[in-house]
Amino acid sequence: MTALVLALALAADYRLDDIELLNDSLEDRFDAICSALKGGARTVPDSLAAPGAHPVPKQLVWVTSCSLRALKLDDRGVTSRAVHLLWELEGRDANGGRAIERGEADGRVKKLPGGWRLEEYVPAWSHTVQRDQPRYLEVGALTGLVLPPRQGPPSATHLMASGLAVRDFDGDGRLDFAAIDGTLAHLFRNVAGGERGYHFERSVLAAAPKGSTATAVVAGDFDNDGDADLVVLFFQKAAPLVLKNEGGQLTPAGSLDRGGRLHSALASDLDGDGNLDLAIVSYPFGSGVPSNMLEAKNGEPVRLYKGDGRLGFKAWPVPGAPKRWGLAAQSADLLGLGRPQLYVANDFGSNDLFVFDADGGIRNVAKAMGLDDPGNGMSADVADLDSDGRLDLYVANMFSKAGTRVVGNYTGDAKRKAVLEKFSRGNTVYVAQPDGGFTERAVQLGVNRGLWAFGSVMYDADDDGRLEVAVANGYYSDPRRKDL
């Protein structure tokens, strides 16, 4: 059960259970409609839908994947209910090209002796994406860029361990990878040769001490000698490990002051002294549940460390830093102040934007700037999305079909409902304005529905001078796939 559904369960009235029971039965009928479409039919059995009262492929001649779900479901009516549908079809067109057709529709379902039937279907919008071949080719196994098989079932903290750093650690002009699998920190060194002209040789950089889990790696030139060093984070007892780069070899060179429930880190010169500093966020997994699913205050404050340019780090207190369930951080000059700010994405509530003043003061201005973005913050990225010379902010949260449906029938406090709607809406994008403020435009731009989003990045995927948005999503699930 997602954090969103937990929040809804705490806030909902008794009718919501009945609505979800109805939705379960509808999903079985919708899955049967999808099965007919994947079987090559362009019409489905009359017992499932009236003629034409369902998604009909326009360009696809072979449907390989189909999803049909209720985004909204009227809570009134015994034998007939209004429904708003979200659908997606994927497959091949007449030329064999890959295509995805997706859209939304308003409709009505009617209860018949044999089960619910999709009686009306009025398309609201639809969109087709075509690409003959995948843009990217998976070559991890071919090149040796794979982690060793996990021994035994993963622990809960292993599922949250996914650190990655990409740098040319040995200075040969090829990018290497430092990666975490929960137990070990690995280095994949990029060397010449192999079927594709390069391959990766794996070695172990560090092992998580007993009772700890390796959670993240962060790379940076922490000793100002021109090459990338590395810091490895652990969850629980062990303090972060500092690795010095000496001629391409990463060797232990000390540790930070203390450990904790550390999740991810960021290297940036936050105080403008020319040395890289560290920001570390914690996720207190296993220490209980959030104090409030919509605005948790029982997490841990962000940790800052001032770097001395010689692989040394000194704790840098942040007065009044909120206790958050932090997941990721990003550093950039969002506000045009001439030095970077620190944006922290937090689960179960609001995000933070720390400004570092010239006099050494640190202020959290996220709410004042309208960038607090309440939700299940998973990650953030900064780029000039509209090419106007100002940096924009993209935050990965969580889009939930079930949450959207349930919130639509919540009859409680209007202010609370608005917060719940924000939690279920998905990712957000804050576009910088000429007056120094930001406008949230994710729904308008169609970049909010990243599903159970984790990592997000804005980049020019097709070299046309415009930025695309890529979102990694998913989670460990039950065998019942529709649970997510």
XYZ file of C-alpha atoms in Angstrom:
484
model
C 0.000 0.000 0.000
C 1.472 3.321 -1.021
C 1.918 6.257 1.298
C -0.848 7.971 -0.631
C -3.331 5.157 -0.059
C -2.406 5.082 3.627
C -3.160 8.773 3.849
C -6.469 8.295 2.121
C -7.376 5.391 4.359
C -6.847 7.607 7.388
C -8.936 10.428 5.951
C -11.696 8.710 3.962
C -15.350 8.102 4.800
C -17.105 4.724 4.740
C -18.254 4.947 1.097
C -14.738 4.750 -0.259
C -14.421 1.069 0.604
C -17.591 0.369 -1.379
C -16.237 2.351 -4.337
C -12.996 0.384 -4.365
C -14.863 -2.912 -4.176
C -16.828 -1.797 -7.224
C -13.608 -0.784 -8.940
C -12.139 -4.254 -8.339
C -15.046 -5.822 -10.196
C -14.775 -3.220 -12.968
C -11.072 -3.906 -13.410
C -11.849 -7.566 -14.060
C -14.235 -6.493 -16.821
C -11.768 -3.946 -18.208
C -9.047 -6.616 -18.254
C -11.392 -8.813 -20.294
C -11.845 -5.949 -22.792
C -8.053 -5.653 -23.021
C -7.717 -9.383 -23.577
C -10.091 -9.160 -26.538
C -8.130 -6.261 -28.046
C -4.828 -8.081 -27.576
C -6.386 -11.105 -29.248
C -6.860 -9.118 -32.428
C -10.487 -8.032 -32.011
C -11.653 -4.536 -32.910
C -14.971 -5.088 -31.209
C -15.430 -6.826 -27.883
C -18.203 -9.121 -26.621
C -21.510 -7.323 -26.090
C -21.528 -8.540 -22.496
C -18.432 -6.387 -21.784
C -19.164 -3.213 -23.761
C -21.760 -1.725 -26.055
C -20.660 -1.418 -29.714
C -17.830 1.124 -29.885
C -18.031 1.861 -26.154
C -14.364 1.067 -25.552
C -10.909 2.093 -26.799
C -10.503 1.204 -30.478
C -6.980 1.039 -31.970
C -6.532 3.618 -34.699
C -3.086 2.803 -36.070
C -2.265 -0.412 -34.251
C -2.951 -3.675 -36.033
C -1.387 -5.744 -33.255
C -1.969 -4.785 -29.625
C 0.676 -6.252 -27.323
C -0.118 -4.302 -24.160
C -3.366 -2.781 -22.924
C -4.388 -0.831 -19.838
C -7.898 0.437 -19.069
C -8.592 1.918 -15.639
C -11.042 4.237 -13.878
C -9.594 7.608 -12.845
C -12.950 8.740 -11.466
C -15.943 6.705 -10.419
C -19.280 8.203 -9.376
C -20.347 7.103 -5.910
C -24.063 7.475 -6.738
C -26.237 4.908 -8.455
C -26.914 1.251 -7.841
C -27.083 -0.136 -11.363
C -25.456 2.702 -13.342
C -22.352 4.783 -12.577
C -20.512 7.553 -14.403
C -16.820 6.797 -14.961
C -13.774 8.654 -16.299
C -11.276 6.320 -17.943
C -7.538 6.353 -18.584
C -6.380 3.967 -21.300
C -3.212 2.971 -23.153
C -2.594 0.567 -26.038
C 0.856 -0.461 -27.220
C 1.790 -2.577 -30.217
C 2.663 -2.508 -33.935
C 1.205 -0.587 -36.855
C 0.638 -1.868 -40.390
C 4.282 -1.231 -41.289
C 5.570 -3.110 -38.273
C 6.519 0.068 -36.424
C 6.148 0.421 -32.674
C 3.393 2.739 -31.471
C 1.570 3.679 -28.295
C -1.950 5.089 -28.286
C -3.220 6.605 -25.055
C -5.989 8.876 -23.852
C -8.919 9.507 -21.542
C -12.663 9.141 -21.971
C -15.907 9.811 -20.117
C -18.302 6.933 -19.896
C -20.929 5.041 -17.974
C -21.018 1.503 -16.671
C -24.228 -0.450 -16.172
C -24.817 -3.483 -14.013
C -26.315 -6.427 -15.899
C -27.034 -9.968 -14.669
C -23.673 -11.136 -16.017
C -21.661 -8.277 -14.553
C -20.840 -4.628 -15.206
C -20.895 -3.442 -18.819
C -19.228 -0.362 -20.350
C -22.323 1.292 -21.745
C -21.093 4.715 -22.910
C -17.663 5.894 -24.058
C -16.936 9.490 -25.105
C -13.235 10.209 -25.860
C -11.850 13.284 -24.090
C -8.425 13.256 -25.756
C -6.026 10.812 -27.355
C -2.406 10.840 -28.455
C -0.196 8.512 -30.477
C 3.567 8.097 -30.122
C 5.379 6.200 -32.893
C 8.933 4.929 -33.053
C 10.095 2.114 -35.316
C 12.979 1.140 -33.065
C 13.723 1.746 -29.392
C 15.747 4.916 -28.880
C 18.130 3.108 -26.567
C 19.624 -0.375 -26.714
C 20.212 -2.349 -23.536
C 23.858 -3.504 -23.544
C 24.508 -3.918 -19.820
C 24.902 -7.689 -19.861
C 26.830 -7.585 -23.146
C 29.390 -5.146 -21.773
C 29.643 -6.510 -18.227
C 27.797 -3.603 -16.607
C 25.736 -5.825 -14.308
C 25.704 -6.319 -10.558
C 26.356 -9.810 -9.207
C 23.281 -11.904 -8.297
C 21.824 -11.046 -4.921
C 22.239 -13.692 -2.273
C 18.884 -14.327 -0.612
C 15.790 -12.114 -0.571
C 16.322 -8.357 -0.370
C 15.714 -6.536 2.869
C 13.537 -3.447 3.007
C 16.594 -1.202 3.195
C 18.186 -2.974 0.205
C 15.177 -1.920 -1.858
C 15.991 1.709 -1.075
C 19.701 1.359 -1.920
C 20.396 2.491 -5.468
C 23.374 4.834 -5.461
C 25.218 5.532 -8.714
C 28.073 7.858 -9.694
C 29.391 8.206 -13.263
C 32.878 9.701 -13.690
C 36.114 9.082 -15.542
C 37.878 7.904 -12.392
C 41.094 6.763 -14.094
C 41.471 9.638 -16.588
C 41.498 7.512 -19.732
C 38.692 9.427 -21.440
C 36.056 6.760 -20.811
C 33.313 7.017 -18.188
C 33.377 4.569 -15.297
C 30.564 3.654 -12.902
C 30.467 3.404 -9.116
C 27.322 1.573 -8.022
C 25.664 0.272 -4.861
C 23.728 -2.965 -4.403
C 23.040 -2.649 -0.667
C 25.821 -4.979 0.425
C 28.770 -3.682 -1.584
C 30.020 -0.609 -3.400
C 31.301 -1.649 -6.842
C 33.524 0.063 -9.399
C 32.906 -0.751 -13.067
C 36.013 0.359 -14.927
C 35.473 1.109 -18.622
C 38.221 -0.527 -20.680
C 38.835 -0.925 -24.411
C 37.897 -4.126 -26.221
C 34.878 -6.381 -26.395
C 32.112 -6.737 -28.951
C 31.164 -3.052 -28.808
C 34.701 -1.714 -28.543
C 34.535 -1.375 -24.767
C 33.548 -3.402 -21.738
C 33.490 -3.028 -17.968
C 35.679 -4.737 -15.390
C 34.114 -4.881 -11.943
C 35.889 -4.620 -8.607
C 34.676 -4.078 -5.037
C 35.337 -0.664 -3.505
C 33.839 -1.237 -0.050
C 31.597 -3.600 1.860
C 28.859 -2.492 4.203
C 29.900 -3.162 7.803
C 27.862 -5.689 9.763
C 24.489 -4.247 10.679
C 24.651 -1.590 7.943
C 23.520 -1.267 4.327
C 25.413 0.567 1.580
C 22.922 3.092 0.195
C 24.643 5.691 -1.983
C 27.834 7.003 -3.563
C 28.703 10.597 -4.382
C 31.665 11.600 -6.547
C 33.609 14.862 -6.624
C 37.103 16.300 -6.557
C 37.199 16.679 -2.789
C 40.974 17.277 -2.605
C 41.263 19.658 -5.579
C 43.846 17.557 -7.398
C 41.930 17.248 -10.678
C 40.395 13.776 -10.366
C 37.162 12.430 -8.884
C 37.124 11.030 -5.354
C 34.203 9.169 -3.806
C 32.130 9.070 -0.617
C 30.108 5.938 0.224
C 27.028 6.214 2.448
C 25.622 3.562 4.750
C 22.292 3.053 6.462
C 22.481 2.495 10.241
C 25.712 2.491 12.226
C 28.632 3.023 9.864
C 29.869 6.553 9.136
C 30.233 7.581 5.462
C 33.513 6.330 3.977
C 35.790 8.707 2.041
C 37.798 7.195 -0.846
C 40.735 9.096 -2.340
C 41.579 8.806 -6.014
C 45.302 8.148 -6.427
C 46.252 7.511 -10.023
C 42.846 6.031 -10.813
C 42.804 3.828 -7.711
C 40.153 4.604 -5.074
C 41.474 3.881 -1.584
C 40.039 4.580 1.921
C 41.056 7.965 3.317
C 38.952 8.352 6.441
C 35.302 8.832 7.229
C 32.778 11.443 8.300
C 31.899 12.026 11.935
C 28.934 9.679 12.308
C 26.503 7.344 10.620
C 22.729 7.209 10.637
C 19.807 6.312 8.419
C 21.524 7.921 5.439
C 19.931 7.654 2.029
C 21.588 9.931 -0.548
C 24.121 12.718 -0.884
C 25.106 15.612 -3.111
C 28.465 17.352 -3.671
C 28.431 21.098 -4.343
C 30.327 24.223 -3.350
C 27.512 25.626 -1.236
C 29.500 28.300 0.615
C 31.430 29.563 -2.413
C 34.933 28.980 -1.006
C 36.099 26.855 -3.962
C 35.884 23.527 -2.089
C 33.176 20.929 -2.545
C 30.796 20.507 0.379
C 28.428 17.619 1.118
C 24.688 17.533 1.685
C 23.314 14.265 3.056
C 19.623 13.397 3.432
C 18.251 10.687 5.688
C 15.267 8.388 5.331
C 14.386 6.871 8.736
C 13.098 3.614 7.287
C 12.474 1.020 9.975
C 12.260 3.526 12.828
C 8.470 3.628 12.805
C 5.930 5.276 10.536
C 5.662 8.935 9.533
C 3.946 11.057 12.176
C 1.624 12.398 9.478
C 1.306 10.903 6.001
C 0.700 14.352 4.506
C 3.283 16.367 6.487
C 5.615 14.164 8.518
C 7.699 15.861 11.202
C 9.432 12.871 12.784
C 12.213 12.368 10.239
C 15.741 13.748 10.368
C 17.135 17.138 9.306
C 19.422 17.478 6.301
C 23.120 17.167 7.177
C 25.666 19.546 5.711
C 29.458 19.198 5.780
C 31.937 21.895 4.769
C 34.765 20.524 2.663
C 38.302 21.789 3.259
C 39.662 20.837 -0.181
C 41.898 18.158 1.402
C 39.339 15.325 1.816
C 38.334 16.688 5.206
C 34.745 17.526 6.148
C 33.396 19.484 9.112
C 29.787 19.266 10.297
C 27.853 22.387 9.261
C 24.708 22.887 11.384
C 21.511 24.064 9.697
C 19.498 26.058 12.257
C 15.835 25.128 12.276
C 16.150 22.459 9.571
C 12.886 20.472 9.479
C 12.915 16.785 10.405
C 12.079 15.169 7.082
C 11.929 11.794 5.360
C 14.463 12.898 2.753
C 15.110 11.058 -0.490
C 17.149 13.261 -2.832
C 18.817 16.647 -3.233
C 19.726 18.957 -6.103
C 21.964 22.020 -6.165
C 21.702 24.951 -8.584
C 21.174 28.693 -8.656
C 17.403 28.498 -9.047
C 16.862 31.986 -7.673
C 19.569 33.766 -9.681
C 21.571 34.810 -6.624
C 25.018 34.080 -8.030
C 25.631 30.995 -5.866
C 23.824 27.635 -5.648
C 20.871 26.827 -3.460
C 20.059 23.347 -2.141
C 16.701 21.760 -2.995
C 15.702 18.655 -1.011
C 12.882 16.315 -2.114
C 11.118 14.712 0.855
C 8.639 11.876 1.135
C 5.399 12.416 3.096
C 5.177 16.179 2.888
C 6.856 19.415 1.847
C 10.223 19.929 0.183
C 12.926 22.395 1.224
C 14.968 25.056 -0.580
C 17.975 26.275 1.402
C 19.617 29.607 0.551
C 23.216 30.214 1.683
C 23.734 33.877 2.456
C 27.065 35.677 2.085
C 27.206 36.223 5.863
C 27.030 32.460 6.501
C 23.329 32.288 7.284
C 21.118 29.504 5.931
C 17.426 30.077 5.167
C 14.699 27.663 4.048
C 12.691 29.639 1.468
C 10.761 26.803 -0.229
C 7.341 27.889 1.001
C 7.994 31.590 0.435
C 8.990 30.868 -3.182
C 6.070 28.475 -3.758
C 8.437 25.531 -4.243
C 7.583 23.444 -1.164
C 5.602 21.037 -3.386
C 3.776 18.883 -0.782
C 3.689 15.261 -1.875
C 5.755 12.093 -1.931
C 8.929 13.778 -3.176
C 11.294 11.224 -4.708
C 13.817 13.216 -6.748
C 14.424 16.575 -8.405
C 16.230 17.930 -11.446
C 17.066 21.452 -12.607
C 17.383 22.673 -16.209
C 16.236 25.469 -18.509
C 13.197 23.678 -19.878
C 11.855 26.547 -21.998
C 15.213 28.032 -23.109
C 14.557 31.453 -21.568
C 17.827 31.618 -19.638
C 16.199 30.821 -16.280
C 16.441 27.487 -14.472
C 13.272 25.433 -14.008
C 12.619 22.672 -11.472
C 11.137 19.211 -12.067
C 10.140 17.127 -9.035
C 9.206 13.439 -9.106
C 6.316 12.562 -6.812
C 3.697 9.867 -7.350
C 0.794 9.632 -9.777
C -1.815 7.200 -8.528
C -4.859 6.104 -10.514
C -6.395 4.680 -7.339
C -5.598 7.844 -5.405
C -7.146 10.054 -8.099
C -10.296 7.923 -8.100
C -10.654 7.780 -4.324
C -9.938 11.473 -3.721
C -12.625 12.377 -6.261
C -15.245 10.939 -3.907
C -13.790 12.233 -0.653
C -16.401 14.436 1.029
C -14.375 15.785 3.926
C -12.733 19.168 4.433
C -12.142 21.021 1.154
C -8.651 22.168 2.132
C -7.631 18.639 3.041
C -9.097 17.345 -0.201
C -6.955 19.798 -2.174
C -3.841 18.449 -0.438
C -4.884 14.869 -1.202
C -5.461 15.787 -4.835
C -1.947 17.223 -4.959
C -0.533 13.989 -3.531
C -2.218 11.882 -6.213
C -1.540 14.227 -9.161
C 2.006 13.084 -9.836
C 5.151 14.967 -10.800
C 5.470 18.739 -10.803
C 7.391 21.210 -12.942
C 8.038 24.749 -11.752
C 8.755 27.080 -14.678
C 10.704 30.220 -13.749
C 9.029 33.545 -14.507
C 10.586 36.932 -15.392
C 9.539 38.376 -12.012
C 11.617 35.775 -10.151
C 8.677 33.562 -9.223
C 7.643 30.144 -10.511
C 4.508 28.720 -12.153
C 3.581 25.053 -11.760
C 2.709 23.608 -15.203
C 3.115 19.823 -15.042
C -0.487 18.945 -15.948
C -0.581 21.597 -18.686
C 2.642 20.245 -20.216
C 1.638 16.604 -19.768
C 4.614 15.627 -17.607
C 2.853 14.845 -14.319
C 1.988 11.170 -14.818
C 5.257 9.429 -14.056
C 3.462 6.659 -12.105
C 5.384 5.555 -8.971
C 8.227 7.866 -9.894
C 11.725 7.769 -8.417
C 14.525 9.232 -10.536
C 13.806 12.064 -12.974
C 16.017 13.987 -15.365
C 15.590 16.640 -18.064
C 17.875 16.195 -21.078
C 17.942 16.474 -24.868
C 17.359 12.858 -25.871
C 17.160 13.424 -29.635
C 19.641 16.297 -30.087
C 17.019 18.709 -31.411
C 17.841 21.484 -28.956
C 14.773 20.881 -26.783
C 14.760 19.115 -23.434
C 12.841 15.921 -22.817
C 11.875 14.496 -19.424
C 12.802 10.943 -18.448
C 11.327 9.327 -15.333
C 12.299 6.013 -13.750
C 9.397 4.388 -11.942
C 8.208 1.210 -10.271
C 8.640 -0.646 -7.014
C 8.849 -4.116 -5.552
C 5.327 -5.536 -5.834
C 2.995 -8.376 -4.981
C 2.329 -11.026 -7.658
C -1.013 -9.254 -8.201
C 0.362 -6.648 -10.588
C -2.767 -4.515 -10.485
C -2.070 -3.771 -6.801
C 0.191 -1.026 -8.134
